[in-house]
Coordinates of C-alpha atoms in Angstrom, one line a residue:
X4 CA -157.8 -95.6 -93.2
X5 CA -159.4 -92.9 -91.4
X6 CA -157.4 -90.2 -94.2
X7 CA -158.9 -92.2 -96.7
X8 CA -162.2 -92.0 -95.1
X9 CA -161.8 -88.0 -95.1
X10 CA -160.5 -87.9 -98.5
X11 CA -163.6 -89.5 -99.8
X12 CA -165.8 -87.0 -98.4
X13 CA -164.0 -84.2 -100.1
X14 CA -164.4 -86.0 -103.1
X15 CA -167.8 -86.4 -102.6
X16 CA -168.4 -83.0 -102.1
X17 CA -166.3 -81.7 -104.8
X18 CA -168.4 -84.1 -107.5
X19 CA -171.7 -82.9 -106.1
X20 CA -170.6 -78.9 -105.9
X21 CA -169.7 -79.6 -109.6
X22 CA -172.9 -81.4 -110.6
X23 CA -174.8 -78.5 -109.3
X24 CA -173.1 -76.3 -111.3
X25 CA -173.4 -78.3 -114.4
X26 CA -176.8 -78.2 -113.8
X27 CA -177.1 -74.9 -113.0
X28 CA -175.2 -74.0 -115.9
X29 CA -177.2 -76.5 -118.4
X30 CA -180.3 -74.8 -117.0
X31 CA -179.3 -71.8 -118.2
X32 CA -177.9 -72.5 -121.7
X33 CA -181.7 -74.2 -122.5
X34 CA -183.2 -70.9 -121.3
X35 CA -180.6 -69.2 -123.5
X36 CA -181.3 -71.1 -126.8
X37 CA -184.9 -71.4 -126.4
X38 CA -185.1 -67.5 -126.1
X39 CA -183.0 -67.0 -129.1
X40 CA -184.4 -69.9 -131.5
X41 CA -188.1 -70.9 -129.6
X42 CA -187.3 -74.4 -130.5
X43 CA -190.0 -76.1 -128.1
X44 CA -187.8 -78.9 -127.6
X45 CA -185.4 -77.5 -125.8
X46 CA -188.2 -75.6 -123.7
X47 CA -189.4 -79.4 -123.1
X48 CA -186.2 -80.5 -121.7
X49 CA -185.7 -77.2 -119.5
X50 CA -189.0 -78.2 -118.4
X51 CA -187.6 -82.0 -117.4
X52 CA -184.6 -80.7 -116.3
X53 CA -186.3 -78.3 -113.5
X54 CA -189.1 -81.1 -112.7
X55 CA -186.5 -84.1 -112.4
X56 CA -184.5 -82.0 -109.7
X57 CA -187.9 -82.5 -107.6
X58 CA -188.4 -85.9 -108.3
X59 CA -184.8 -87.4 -108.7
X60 CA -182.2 -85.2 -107.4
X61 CA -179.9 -84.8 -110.0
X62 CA -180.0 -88.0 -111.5
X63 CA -182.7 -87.3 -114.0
X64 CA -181.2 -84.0 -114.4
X65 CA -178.5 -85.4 -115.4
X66 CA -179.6 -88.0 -118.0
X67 CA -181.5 -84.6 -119.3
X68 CA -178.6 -82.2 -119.6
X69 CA -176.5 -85.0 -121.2
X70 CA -178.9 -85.1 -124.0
X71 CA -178.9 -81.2 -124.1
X72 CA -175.3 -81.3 -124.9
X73 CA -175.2 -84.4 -127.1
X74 CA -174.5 -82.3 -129.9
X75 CA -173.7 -79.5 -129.2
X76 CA -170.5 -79.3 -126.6
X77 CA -168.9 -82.5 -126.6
X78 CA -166.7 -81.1 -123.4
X79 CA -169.8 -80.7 -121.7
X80 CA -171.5 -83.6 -123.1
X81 CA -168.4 -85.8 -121.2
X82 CA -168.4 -84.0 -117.9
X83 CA -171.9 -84.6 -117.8
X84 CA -171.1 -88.2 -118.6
X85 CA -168.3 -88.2 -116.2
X86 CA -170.3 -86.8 -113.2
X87 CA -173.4 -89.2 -113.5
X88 CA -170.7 -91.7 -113.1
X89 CA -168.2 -90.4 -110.5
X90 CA -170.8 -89.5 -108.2
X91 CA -172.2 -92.9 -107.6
X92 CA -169.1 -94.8 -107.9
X93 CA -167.8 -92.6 -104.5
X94 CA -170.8 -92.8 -102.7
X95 CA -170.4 -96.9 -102.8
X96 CA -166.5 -96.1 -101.7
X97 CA -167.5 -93.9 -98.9
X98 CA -170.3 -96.7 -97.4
X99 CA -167.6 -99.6 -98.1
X100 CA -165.2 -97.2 -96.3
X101 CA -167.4 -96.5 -93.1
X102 CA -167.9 -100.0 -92.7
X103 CA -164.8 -100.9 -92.4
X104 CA -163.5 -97.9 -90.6
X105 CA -165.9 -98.1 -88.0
X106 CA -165.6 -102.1 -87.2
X107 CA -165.6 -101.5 -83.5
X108 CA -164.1 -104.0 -81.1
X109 CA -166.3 -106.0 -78.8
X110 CA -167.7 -104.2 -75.9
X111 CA -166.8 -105.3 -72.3
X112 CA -170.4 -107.0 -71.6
X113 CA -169.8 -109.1 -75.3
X114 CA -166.7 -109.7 -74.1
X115 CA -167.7 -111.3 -70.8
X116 CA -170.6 -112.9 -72.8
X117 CA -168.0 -115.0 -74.3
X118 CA -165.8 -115.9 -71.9
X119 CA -169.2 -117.0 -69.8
X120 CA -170.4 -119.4 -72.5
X121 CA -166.8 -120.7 -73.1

């Protein structure tokens, strides 16, 4: 159990290195179109994207670099989609896992505790 335990971690930290890449990366790209086509869209969602890492984390981040690439990478568009969903789905496996990997036994005054009231 404890390998398990250490396995999710990695995991963990793998999916968040790669998030903050994607966003990194999705940051960029807006910058990149809206300084070749001024579309003011896409300066609104850098904008979000830049102001939800404040207030969210990544999460609205994310959601706003998903709808960056809606149309136009679908291979980003699904590791985007993948990430937002990986990264909260191992983060309820690694508290389920530390739960049970650190059910301690019962200390020696719980222990005499018992036996006193038996």
């Amino acid at each position: 159990m404890d390998a398990l335990f250490w396995i999710a971690i990695v995991f963990i930290f793998i999916v968040g290195i790669a998030a903050l890449v994607y966003l990194i990366k999705s940051l960029i790209d807006m910058w990149r179109e809206y300084a070749t086509t001024k579309n003011e869209t896409v300066l609104l969602l850098f904008i979000l994207n830049i102001v939800g890492v404040f207030l969210s984390g990544s999460l609205l981040s994310m959601i706003v670099a998903i709808i960056f690439y809606w149309n136009r990478s679908k291979k980003m568009r699904n590791l985007g989609i993948f990430l937002l969903i990986a990264g909260p789905i191992l983060v309820i496996l690694l508290v389920i896992g530390s739960f049970t990997l650190y059910d301690a036994p019962m200390m020696e005054w719980e222990q005499f505790e018992n036996e006193m009231n038996l």
